[in-house]
Short mmCIF file of C-alpha atoms in Angstrom, two decimals:
data_model
loop_
_atom_site.label_atom_id
_atom_site.label_comp_id
_atom_site.label_asym_id
_atom_site.label_seq_id
_atom_site.Cartn_x
_atom_site.Cartn_y
_atom_site.Cartn_z
CA UNK A 1 80.86 146.03 99.27
CA UNK A 2 83.43 148.43 99.00
CA UNK A 3 85.65 146.98 102.04
CA UNK A 4 85.25 143.63 100.26
CA UNK A 5 86.63 144.75 97.47
CA UNK A 6 89.22 146.35 99.27
CA UNK A 7 90.17 142.91 100.64
CA UNK A 8 89.47 140.79 98.14
CA UNK A 9 90.26 142.49 94.34
CA UNK A 10 91.56 145.61 95.38
CA UNK A 11 95.29 144.79 95.79
CA UNK A 12 95.34 143.10 92.06
CA UNK A 13 93.32 145.85 90.58
CA UNK A 14 95.63 148.85 92.09
CA UNK A 15 99.00 146.99 91.45
CA UNK A 16 101.43 145.23 88.89
CA UNK A 17 103.44 143.03 90.75
CA UNK A 18 100.41 141.39 92.52
CA UNK A 19 98.79 140.27 89.65
CA UNK A 20 101.81 138.87 87.99
CA UNK A 21 102.00 136.83 91.31
CA UNK A 22 98.82 135.54 90.74
CA UNK A 23 99.47 134.61 87.39
CA UNK A 24 102.93 133.07 88.64
CA UNK A 25 99.91 131.21 91.22
CA UNK A 26 98.33 129.94 88.42
CA UNK A 27 100.78 128.75 85.90
CA UNK A 28 102.16 126.79 89.82
CA UNK A 29 98.75 125.45 89.70
CA UNK A 30 98.52 124.04 86.28
CA UNK A 31 101.67 122.07 86.07
CA UNK A 32 101.82 121.11 90.23
CA UNK A 33 98.59 120.12 90.85
CA UNK A 34 99.48 117.25 88.27
CA UNK A 35 102.16 116.57 89.01
CA UNK A 36 101.47 115.75 92.80
CA UNK A 37 98.33 113.58 92.33
CA UNK A 38 101.07 111.63 90.44
CA UNK A 39 103.87 111.81 93.12
CA UNK A 40 100.48 110.72 95.56
CA UNK A 41 99.48 107.82 93.79
CA UNK A 42 102.84 106.29 93.12
CA UNK A 43 103.32 106.61 96.78
CA UNK A 44 106.65 109.32 95.90
CA UNK A 45 105.72 111.95 98.44
CA UNK A 46 108.06 112.40 100.21
CA UNK A 47 110.55 112.18 97.13
CA UNK A 48 109.25 115.19 96.09
CA UNK A 49 110.66 116.98 98.87
CA UNK A 50 113.54 115.37 98.21
CA UNK A 51 113.99 116.51 95.20
CA UNK A 52 112.98 120.00 95.93
CA UNK A 53 115.98 120.63 97.79
CA UNK A 54 118.14 118.99 95.15
CA UNK A 55 117.31 121.49 92.61
CA UNK A 56 119.61 123.82 95.35
CA UNK A 57 123.25 123.31 94.09
CA UNK A 58 122.20 123.96 90.71
CA UNK A 59 120.50 126.58 91.12
CA UNK A 60 123.79 128.45 93.63
CA UNK A 61 126.64 127.42 90.56
CA UNK A 62 124.24 129.65 88.41
CA UNK A 63 124.07 132.49 90.68
CA UNK A 64 127.34 132.03 90.97
CA UNK A 65 128.28 132.44 87.23
CA UNK A 66 125.58 134.73 86.35
CA UNK A 67 124.68 136.27 89.61
CA UNK A 68 120.54 136.52 90.18
CA UNK A 69 120.09 135.65 86.33
CA UNK A 70 116.97 133.51 86.21
CA UNK A 71 117.98 131.48 83.23
CA UNK A 72 121.53 130.67 84.64
CA UNK A 73 119.82 129.81 88.13
CA UNK A 74 116.72 127.83 86.54
CA UNK A 75 119.01 125.85 83.83
CA UNK A 76 121.70 124.95 86.79
CA UNK A 77 118.54 123.94 88.94
CA UNK A 78 116.84 121.60 86.45
CA UNK A 79 120.16 120.45 85.87
CA UNK A 80 120.90 119.33 89.52
CA UNK A 81 117.85 117.91 90.05
CA UNK A 82 117.61 115.33 87.09
CA UNK A 83 121.23 114.21 88.24
CA UNK A 84 120.43 113.84 91.45
CA UNK A 85 116.62 111.82 90.24
CA UNK A 86 118.25 109.64 87.25
CA UNK A 87 121.31 108.91 90.03
CA UNK A 88 118.74 107.61 92.84
CA UNK A 89 116.62 105.92 89.91
CA UNK A 90 119.80 103.83 88.71
CA UNK A 91 120.76 102.67 92.07
CA UNK A 92 117.60 101.61 93.20
CA UNK A 93 117.50 99.63 90.00
CA UNK A 94 120.26 98.36 90.07
CA UNK A 95 121.25 97.59 93.66
CA UNK A 96 118.62 96.22 96.49
CA UNK A 97 118.69 99.97 98.11
CA UNK A 98 114.78 100.68 97.73
CA UNK A 99 114.35 104.38 95.53
CA UNK A 100 113.42 106.69 98.72
CA UNK A 101 116.65 105.14 100.47
CA UNK A 102 118.71 106.10 97.64
CA UNK A 103 116.84 109.97 96.64
CA UNK A 104 117.83 110.31 100.49
CA UNK A 105 121.20 109.97 100.16
CA UNK A 106 121.40 111.96 96.84
CA UNK A 107 119.50 114.70 98.16
CA UNK A 108 121.64 115.10 101.37
CA UNK A 109 124.96 115.44 99.51
CA UNK A 110 123.35 117.57 96.80
CA UNK A 111 121.46 119.95 99.41
CA UNK A 112 124.95 119.72 101.76
CA UNK A 113 127.00 121.10 98.36
CA UNK A 114 124.19 123.80 97.64
CA UNK A 115 124.22 125.13 101.01
CA UNK A 116 127.53 125.18 100.58
CA UNK A 117 128.32 127.17 97.52
CA UNK A 118 125.63 129.85 98.46
CA UNK A 119 127.53 130.40 102.02
CA UNK A 120 131.13 130.73 100.38
CA UNK A 121 129.78 133.07 97.24
CA UNK A 122 126.49 134.52 98.17
CA UNK A 123 125.12 135.97 101.21
CA UNK A 124 122.28 135.57 103.94
CA UNK A 125 119.95 137.35 101.64
CA UNK A 126 120.83 135.26 98.32
CA UNK A 127 120.44 131.82 100.28
CA UNK A 128 117.19 133.86 101.89
CA UNK A 129 116.39 134.14 98.16
CA UNK A 130 116.95 130.33 97.10
CA UNK A 131 115.59 128.61 99.47
CA UNK A 132 112.48 130.73 100.52
CA UNK A 133 111.72 132.43 97.00
CA UNK A 134 109.96 135.40 96.20
CA UNK A 135 106.53 135.52 94.57
CA UNK A 136 106.34 139.35 94.83
CA UNK A 137 108.98 139.99 92.67
CA UNK A 138 108.12 137.86 89.84
CA UNK A 139 109.42 139.63 86.30
CA UNK A 140 108.28 138.86 82.85
CA UNK A 141 111.38 136.83 82.34
CA UNK A 142 109.75 134.18 85.56
CA UNK A 143 106.26 134.29 84.42
CA UNK A 144 107.33 133.43 81.11
CA UNK A 145 108.88 130.37 82.32
CA UNK A 146 106.24 129.34 84.83
CA UNK A 147 104.12 129.66 81.94
CA UNK A 148 106.28 127.80 79.70
CA UNK A 149 106.88 124.72 81.96
CA UNK A 150 102.70 124.66 82.91
CA UNK A 151 102.41 124.41 79.33
CA UNK A 152 105.10 121.56 78.40
CA UNK A 153 104.13 119.67 81.55
CA UNK A 154 99.83 119.39 80.14
CA UNK A 155 101.54 119.03 77.17
CA UNK A 156 103.79 116.09 77.66
CA UNK A 157 100.89 114.30 80.72
CA UNK A 158 98.72 114.09 77.72
CA UNK A 159 100.50 111.98 75.51
CA UNK A 160 101.94 109.93 78.47
CA UNK A 161 99.14 109.32 80.46
CA UNK A 162 97.95 106.02 79.58
CA UNK A 163 101.38 104.98 79.83
CA UNK A 164 102.19 106.19 83.39
CA UNK A 165 98.84 105.22 84.31
CA UNK A 166 99.64 101.83 83.93
CA UNK A 167 103.25 101.79 84.91
CA UNK A 168 101.96 102.98 88.23
CA UNK A 169 99.01 100.58 88.89
CA UNK A 170 100.79 97.40 87.26
CA UNK A 171 104.63 98.04 86.11
CA UNK A 172 105.37 94.66 85.76
CA UNK A 173 102.73 94.22 83.11
CA UNK A 174 103.66 97.18 81.25
CA UNK A 175 107.15 96.19 80.68
CA UNK A 176 106.50 92.54 79.78
CA UNK A 177 104.57 93.98 76.99
CA UNK A 178 107.98 96.06 76.51
CA UNK A 179 105.45 99.16 77.54
CA UNK A 180 109.12 101.00 77.77
CA UNK A 181 107.69 101.56 81.99
CA UNK A 182 111.09 103.05 82.47
CA UNK A 183 110.71 105.38 79.88
CA UNK A 184 107.66 106.91 81.47
CA UNK A 185 108.72 106.84 84.76
CA UNK A 186 112.02 109.43 83.87
CA UNK A 187 109.99 111.63 81.51
CA UNK A 188 107.58 111.66 84.28
CA UNK A 189 110.70 112.67 86.93
CA UNK A 190 111.65 115.00 84.02
CA UNK A 191 108.51 116.90 84.75
CA UNK A 192 108.67 116.91 88.76
CA UNK A 193 112.23 118.94 88.26
CA UNK A 194 111.32 121.29 85.80
CA UNK A 195 107.87 122.35 87.88
CA UNK A 196 110.12 122.51 90.61
CA UNK A 197 112.39 124.86 89.28
CA UNK A 198 109.62 127.13 88.08
CA UNK A 199 108.01 126.84 91.70
CA UNK A 200 111.10 127.78 94.12
CA UNK A 201 111.42 131.12 91.82
CA UNK A 202 108.53 132.07 93.47
CA UNK A 203 108.49 129.97 96.69
CA UNK A 204 111.86 128.73 97.03
CA UNK A 205 113.59 125.20 97.08
CA UNK A 206 111.76 124.88 100.31
CA UNK A 207 108.39 125.68 99.69
CA UNK A 208 107.98 124.98 96.39
CA UNK A 209 107.00 121.15 96.90
CA UNK A 210 104.34 122.21 99.05
CA UNK A 211 102.14 124.00 96.17
CA UNK A 212 102.84 120.16 94.80
CA UNK A 213 101.65 117.95 97.44
CA UNK A 214 99.39 120.05 99.69
CA UNK A 215 96.60 120.07 96.77
CA UNK A 216 97.05 116.68 95.79
CA UNK A 217 96.74 115.08 98.94
CA UNK A 218 93.60 117.06 99.84
CA UNK A 219 92.45 116.29 97.17
CA UNK A 220 92.06 113.00 97.63
CA UNK A 221 89.45 112.87 100.56
CA UNK A 222 87.33 114.32 98.17
CA UNK A 223 87.45 112.93 94.93
CA UNK A 224 88.74 109.18 93.35
CA UNK A 225 89.54 109.74 89.16
CA UNK A 226 92.62 110.16 88.83
CA UNK A 227 91.75 113.26 86.39
CA UNK A 228 89.21 114.41 88.94
CA UNK A 229 91.85 114.24 91.43
CA UNK A 230 94.30 116.45 89.05
CA UNK A 231 91.10 119.10 88.70
CA UNK A 232 91.14 119.72 92.38
CA UNK A 233 93.90 119.78 92.93
CA UNK A 234 94.73 122.03 90.18
CA UNK A 235 91.69 124.28 91.61
CA UNK A 236 93.11 124.03 95.70
CA UNK A 237 96.82 125.14 94.57
CA UNK A 238 95.27 127.90 92.61
CA UNK A 239 92.84 128.86 95.80
CA UNK A 240 95.56 128.70 97.57
CA UNK A 241 97.74 131.15 95.66
CA UNK A 242 94.89 133.41 95.61
CA UNK A 243 94.13 133.63 99.16
CA UNK A 244 97.95 133.55 100.27
CA UNK A 245 98.45 136.50 98.33
CA UNK A 246 95.80 138.29 100.06
CA UNK A 247 97.05 138.07 103.53
CA UNK A 248 100.69 138.54 102.31
CA UNK A 249 99.23 141.88 101.63
CA UNK A 250 96.92 142.74 103.88
CA UNK A 251 99.02 141.70 106.92
CA UNK A 252 102.30 141.95 105.41
CA UNK A 253 103.53 138.74 105.95
CA UNK A 254 105.57 137.35 103.97
CA UNK A 255 104.10 135.29 101.00
CA UNK A 256 106.00 131.67 100.24
CA UNK A 257 104.65 130.80 103.70
CA UNK A 258 101.18 132.43 103.83
CA UNK A 259 100.13 130.38 100.03
CA UNK A 260 101.83 127.09 101.42
CA UNK A 261 99.85 127.69 104.69
CA UNK A 262 96.87 128.02 102.98
CA UNK A 263 96.77 124.28 100.94
CA UNK A 264 97.84 123.06 104.79
CA UNK A 265 94.98 124.15 105.97
CA UNK A 266 92.40 123.29 103.14
CA UNK A 267 94.21 119.98 103.04
CA UNK A 268 93.28 120.30 107.05
CA UNK A 269 89.94 120.67 106.59
CA UNK A 270 89.98 118.14 103.89
CA UNK A 271 90.76 115.20 106.39
CA UNK A 272 88.28 116.69 108.71
CA UNK A 273 85.09 116.51 106.61
CA UNK A 274 86.19 115.11 103.40
CA UNK A 275 83.42 112.57 102.61
CA UNK A 276 85.98 110.05 101.29
CA UNK A 277 87.72 108.57 104.22
CA UNK A 278 87.74 112.56 106.24
CA UNK A 279 87.78 111.06 110.14
CA UNK A 280 84.64 113.68 111.11
CA UNK A 281 82.32 111.87 108.13
CA UNK A 282 82.15 108.43 110.11
CA UNK A 283 81.15 110.07 113.28
CA UNK A 284 78.63 111.94 112.26
CA UNK A 285 76.98 109.71 110.21
CA UNK A 286 77.13 106.04 111.53
CA UNK A 287 74.63 104.37 109.74
CA UNK A 288 75.73 101.72 107.15
CA UNK A 289 74.21 101.35 103.88
CA UNK A 290 72.30 98.01 103.19
CA UNK A 291 74.55 94.88 101.99
CA UNK B 1 110.70 67.46 61.24
CA UNK B 2 109.56 68.09 64.91
CA UNK B 3 107.93 71.27 65.48
CA UNK B 4 109.88 73.05 68.21
CA UNK B 5 109.27 74.09 71.67
CA UNK B 6 106.82 77.50 71.21
CA UNK B 7 109.49 78.53 73.86
CA UNK B 8 113.04 77.08 75.33
CA UNK B 9 115.41 77.59 77.80
CA UNK B 10 118.98 76.46 77.39
CA UNK B 11 120.76 76.00 80.34
CA UNK B 12 119.20 79.27 81.70
CA UNK B 13 120.17 80.91 85.75
CA UNK B 14 118.42 83.89 87.13
CA UNK B 15 120.13 84.95 90.18
CA UNK B 16 119.47 87.48 92.99
CA UNK B 17 122.27 89.07 94.34
CA UNK B 18 124.48 86.60 92.84
CA UNK B 19 122.82 83.60 94.53
CA UNK B 20 120.77 82.11 91.39
CA UNK B 21 116.69 81.78 92.15
CA UNK B 22 117.16 79.60 88.89
CA UNK B 23 120.22 77.48 88.45
CA UNK B 24 121.02 75.62 84.49
CA UNK B 25 117.13 74.78 83.89
CA UNK B 26 117.41 73.51 80.34
CA UNK B 27 112.92 72.76 79.01
CA UNK B 28 110.84 73.70 76.44
CA UNK B 29 106.98 74.30 76.07
CA UNK B 30 105.00 72.98 73.39
CA UNK B 31 102.83 75.00 70.99
CA UNK B 32 99.05 74.24 72.78
CA UNK B 33 100.39 72.55 76.33
CA UNK B 34 98.74 73.18 79.13
CA UNK B 35 101.57 73.39 81.31
CA UNK B 36 101.41 73.63 85.42
CA UNK B 37 104.95 74.57 87.25
CA UNK B 38 105.28 73.67 90.66
CA UNK B 39 107.37 72.89 93.20
CA UNK B 40 108.25 74.18 97.32
CA UNK B 41 108.36 77.57 97.92
CA UNK B 42 111.78 79.21 96.86
CA UNK B 43 111.24 76.66 94.22
CA UNK B 44 112.36 79.33 91.47
CA UNK B 45 108.72 79.33 89.55
CA UNK B 46 107.82 82.94 89.57
CA UNK B 47 111.73 83.60 88.79
CA UNK B 48 111.12 81.23 85.53
CA UNK B 49 107.91 83.01 84.33
CA UNK B 50 109.23 86.32 84.58
CA UNK B 51 111.87 84.91 82.72
CA UNK B 52 110.10 83.68 80.05
CA UNK B 53 107.51 86.89 79.84
CA UNK B 54 110.99 89.03 79.81
CA UNK B 55 111.19 90.55 82.93
CA UNK B 56 114.11 89.09 84.47
CA UNK B 57 117.40 88.49 82.22
CA UNK B 58 119.32 84.86 82.44
CA UNK B 59 122.34 85.58 84.19
CA UNK B 60 123.88 82.29 81.56
CA UNK B 61 122.13 80.32 79.07
CA UNK B 62 119.40 81.59 76.70
CA UNK B 63 115.23 81.98 76.40
CA UNK B 64 113.95 81.52 73.08
CA UNK B 65 110.76 82.36 71.72
CA UNK B 66 109.71 80.64 68.18
CA UNK B 67 107.01 82.16 66.26
CA UNK B 68 105.75 84.64 68.79
CA UNK B 69 106.70 87.40 69.83
CA UNK B 70 107.51 88.69 73.29
CA UNK B 71 104.73 90.71 72.91
CA UNK B 72 102.17 88.05 72.08
CA UNK B 73 102.40 87.12 75.90
CA UNK B 74 99.80 88.14 77.64
CA UNK B 75 101.49 88.23 81.44
CA UNK B 76 99.57 87.41 84.55
CA UNK B 77 101.20 89.30 87.47
CA UNK B 78 100.76 88.18 91.43
CA UNK B 79 97.97 90.23 92.55
CA UNK B 80 100.55 90.86 95.33
CA UNK B 81 102.50 92.84 92.55
CA UNK B 82 99.74 95.38 91.93
CA UNK B 83 99.16 98.73 93.57
CA UNK B 84 94.77 98.00 94.12
CA UNK B 85 94.90 101.83 95.54
CA UNK B 86 95.37 102.94 92.27
CA UNK B 87 91.71 104.98 91.34
CA UNK B 88 91.45 103.33 88.24
CA UNK B 89 88.02 101.41 86.62
CA UNK B 90 87.78 97.74 86.51
CA UNK B 91 87.37 98.51 82.34
CA UNK B 92 90.55 100.39 82.41
CA UNK B 93 92.42 97.51 83.99
CA UNK B 94 90.87 95.36 81.43
CA UNK B 95 91.57 97.65 78.37
CA UNK B 96 94.87 97.61 79.72
CA UNK B 97 95.09 94.12 77.87
CA UNK B 98 94.57 95.86 74.50
CA UNK B 99 97.77 97.54 74.76
CA UNK B 100 99.16 95.33 71.75
CA UNK B 101 96.77 97.14 69.29
CA UNK B 102 96.44 100.17 70.97
CA UNK B 103 99.98 100.98 72.24
CA UNK B 104 100.84 103.76 74.56
CA UNK B 105 99.21 106.33 72.38
CA UNK B 106 96.17 104.85 70.06
CA UNK B 107 92.92 105.66 70.39
CA UNK B 108 89.92 102.99 72.61
CA UNK B 109 86.93 103.04 70.69
CA UNK B 110 83.76 101.76 71.52
CA UNK B 111 84.17 98.31 69.39
CA UNK B 112 87.12 97.75 71.91
CA UNK B 113 84.88 98.79 74.97
CA UNK B 114 82.22 96.55 74.15
CA UNK B 115 85.28 93.85 73.83
CA UNK B 116 86.31 94.15 77.49
CA UNK B 117 81.87 94.48 78.73
CA UNK B 118 82.50 90.98 77.12
CA UNK B 119 85.45 89.87 78.76
CA UNK B 120 83.84 91.05 81.91
CA UNK B 121 80.61 88.89 81.22
CA UNK B 122 82.83 85.80 80.67
CA UNK B 123 84.55 86.36 83.55
CA UNK B 124 81.05 86.41 85.84
CA UNK B 125 81.43 90.25 86.48
CA UNK B 126 78.71 91.99 84.48
CA UNK B 127 78.00 95.64 84.87
CA UNK B 128 81.19 95.76 86.77
CA UNK B 129 82.76 98.39 84.51
CA UNK B 130 82.49 100.99 86.26
CA UNK B 131 83.64 99.51 89.42
CA UNK B 132 87.28 100.85 91.29
CA UNK B 133 89.50 97.94 91.11
CA UNK B 134 90.70 98.60 94.62
CA UNK B 135 86.93 98.45 95.38
CA UNK B 136 85.75 94.78 94.43
CA UNK B 137 86.94 91.23 96.27
CA UNK B 138 90.26 89.45 96.12
CA UNK B 139 88.77 87.06 94.08
CA UNK B 140 86.63 89.72 91.90
CA UNK B 141 90.25 90.92 91.00
CA UNK B 142 91.34 88.10 89.72
CA UNK B 143 88.20 87.56 87.54
CA UNK B 144 89.29 91.27 85.98
CA UNK B 145 92.75 90.15 85.23
CA UNK B 146 91.57 87.18 83.32
CA UNK B 147 89.09 89.35 81.56
CA UNK B 148 92.62 91.65 80.65
CA UNK B 149 94.07 87.97 79.70
CA UNK B 150 91.25 87.33 77.40
CA UNK B 151 90.91 90.30 75.47
CA UNK B 152 94.79 90.51 74.88
CA UNK B 153 93.91 87.31 72.57
CA UNK B 154 97.57 86.22 73.24
CA UNK B 155 99.40 82.56 71.83
CA UNK B 156 101.05 82.40 74.84
CA UNK B 157 99.60 82.65 78.45
CA UNK B 158 101.78 83.15 81.62
CA UNK B 159 99.54 82.74 84.71
CA UNK B 160 102.14 83.27 87.75
CA UNK B 161 99.45 82.09 91.34
CA UNK B 162 96.76 82.72 89.28
CA UNK B 163 94.30 81.11 92.07
CA UNK B 164 96.18 82.51 95.45
CA UNK B 165 93.71 84.11 97.47
CA UNK B 166 90.64 83.34 96.01
CA UNK B 167 88.14 81.05 96.46
CA UNK B 168 87.03 77.47 95.51
CA UNK B 169 83.92 79.15 92.75
CA UNK B 170 85.88 81.36 91.41
CA UNK B 171 89.18 78.74 90.96
CA UNK B 172 86.55 76.59 88.96
CA UNK B 173 84.92 79.38 87.05
CA UNK B 174 89.01 80.71 86.11
CA UNK B 175 89.68 76.82 85.68
CA UNK B 176 87.03 76.36 83.01
CA UNK B 177 88.22 79.49 81.68
CA UNK B 178 92.38 78.07 80.70
CA UNK B 179 90.20 75.15 79.74
CA UNK B 180 89.04 77.26 77.23
CA UNK B 181 92.50 78.65 76.35
CA UNK B 182 93.93 75.22 75.71
CA UNK B 183 91.59 73.82 73.25
CA UNK B 184 91.38 77.49 71.86
CA UNK B 185 95.57 75.76 71.39
CA UNK B 186 96.65 78.47 73.10
CA UNK B 187 100.46 77.62 75.04
CA UNK B 188 99.65 78.35 78.96
CA UNK B 189 102.09 78.21 81.62
CA UNK B 190 100.50 78.31 85.03
CA UNK B 191 102.45 78.55 88.81
CA UNK B 192 100.60 76.42 90.88
CA UNK B 193 100.28 74.63 94.34
CA UNK B 194 97.53 73.30 94.61
CA UNK B 195 98.91 69.12 93.35
CA UNK B 196 94.37 67.67 92.99
CA UNK B 197 94.48 70.72 90.96
CA UNK B 198 97.11 70.44 88.66
CA UNK B 199 96.53 66.32 88.35
CA UNK B 200 92.85 67.08 87.43
CA UNK B 201 93.24 70.18 84.72
CA UNK B 202 97.12 69.98 83.91
CA UNK B 203 98.13 67.53 81.63
CA UNK B 204 101.76 68.56 81.45
CA UNK B 205 103.78 69.77 84.48
CA UNK B 206 107.35 71.37 85.54
CA UNK B 207 108.44 70.52 88.93
CA UNK B 208 111.20 73.16 89.87
CA UNK B 209 113.37 73.15 93.13
CA UNK B 210 115.45 75.76 91.40
CA UNK B 211 116.66 73.11 88.85
CA UNK B 212 114.58 71.64 86.87
CA UNK B 213 113.21 68.23 89.16
CA UNK B 214 110.91 66.88 86.62
CA UNK B 215 109.14 67.80 83.56
CA UNK B 216 106.47 66.34 81.35
CA UNK B 217 103.36 64.28 81.42
CA UNK B 218 101.93 65.69 85.37
CA UNK B 219 101.66 61.62 86.32
CA UNK B 220 105.04 60.77 85.69
CA UNK B 221 105.78 64.19 87.52
CA UNK B 222 104.40 64.25 90.62
CA UNK B 223 105.31 61.53 92.45
CA UNK B 224 105.98 60.58 95.94
CA UNK B 225 109.88 60.24 95.09
CA UNK B 226 110.03 63.40 92.79
CA UNK B 227 107.74 65.82 94.98
CA UNK B 228 110.29 64.71 98.39
CA UNK B 229 113.54 65.18 96.20
CA UNK B 230 112.13 68.54 95.01
CA UNK B 231 111.72 69.23 98.63
CA UNK B 232 114.90 68.62 99.85
CA UNK B 233 116.83 70.65 97.20
CA UNK B 234 114.86 73.33 97.55
CA UNK B 235 115.65 73.28 101.34
CA UNK B 236 119.55 73.10 100.42
CA UNK B 237 120.64 76.74 101.04
CA UNK B 238 124.43 77.66 101.38
CA UNK B 239 124.65 81.08 102.10
CA UNK B 240 128.76 80.36 101.75
CA UNK B 241 128.68 79.16 98.16
CA UNK B 242 131.34 79.14 96.20
CA UNK B 243 131.53 80.47 92.47
CA UNK B 244 129.72 77.90 90.16
CA UNK B 245 131.39 76.54 86.96
CA UNK B 246 129.07 75.15 85.50
CA UNK B 247 125.97 73.21 84.78
CA UNK B 248 124.99 70.98 87.94
#
């Protein structure tokens, strides 16, 4: 019993930085779970990845101007991500180029600028910090930012939920009703960028998207409705955060990759045994239902 | 003084990548009329409907609505444009038809849910409320979309290829519903391919081939000469066309 306590609860009871890291995981899960579900439903899973990388130059400029200042880096990252999202959206709206191609183009430009800026004005340690984050070094300011982003995400999502669902399902119908489909799209992309920025302090720009996408893709093997997908993705994200932190503490692993790897393991488990299109179920249960 | 057409287009051109999909089109649709929009593939039928729905802006010319606002239009898009993998229930799809009343933030009341169930019953889908939209057949999906138009209670209804991928029984049921809308005095425009169906059920027709080939009573429009002309005009495609200087 004591061993179990030492493994699962002890690190959080004994160390403030572990408690803050766990609270950060909860905040990130609450915002990222819903964002990931909508990215998957809108077939924008890889666009989420490109957006995560596109915050880098903004964060780097924030770092150049104010050093390791979270508000400066977050604001810079947010503006850079938003710029890439808006530019890509405008190109796909006003030219025949599809959104994935324009996102890929702008994100590569953005990433290259970001790496160049960090490399010429910072050290390799700074670059590693931005790319991979450090959830165990989350301070009160970061925690407040993450909680604020999660709260804002859930509140805005509650307000635009019906419009966002309509815009995902049948965009032409909503546009014909003058339903401002473009507005929901822009608000949604803004929320995604906000959550990316919230996540990069903890997990880095490379890993932040992992806690957004993997729980959402895993949830699709268990439930179907949008609300249940969001709830389950949020739960999977938090459980991944908790187990990842425990493994990170016990085995001295870097925390960001540990968290994302746990989310990846839960995805593979869902892929195997999930009751909704999981690959093992049809092999185990061969009998079909009555017509 | 004659009543103006509910929808009128004057010299409208809509282009994709500068190539006109409809070219200097002028036509009108009277209030309460039931019109089939026909023509070969690539004739600009869907483009015309999307222009009336406000989804496409004319590069030239103007489209006018008289006595109705753009929000009064019920538009049924092609099934292919709808994401049927999206996890949404049949009832929620029908409730989207009430958008004019609820907007994005209005409450869905119990009465509205009853209204949606009645509409589903009218299109022959009793008890389908809780089913996932993606889990029903193509014909049933089209019935769901007709139920969505039904609850919208609109004076102007635009149907873009409503019978593609639909069996004959479903088609017959949905045509009865279109007849009912016509009897109720609503204006209905439907993009169709089946000429026999058009002759039997649609008193007015507009034959398109990027331009208007003929418009008016169906028996005067669907003549062999007009159909041949429409096919020839539609197949004429000039990839090196010069800049258009005015009406054809």
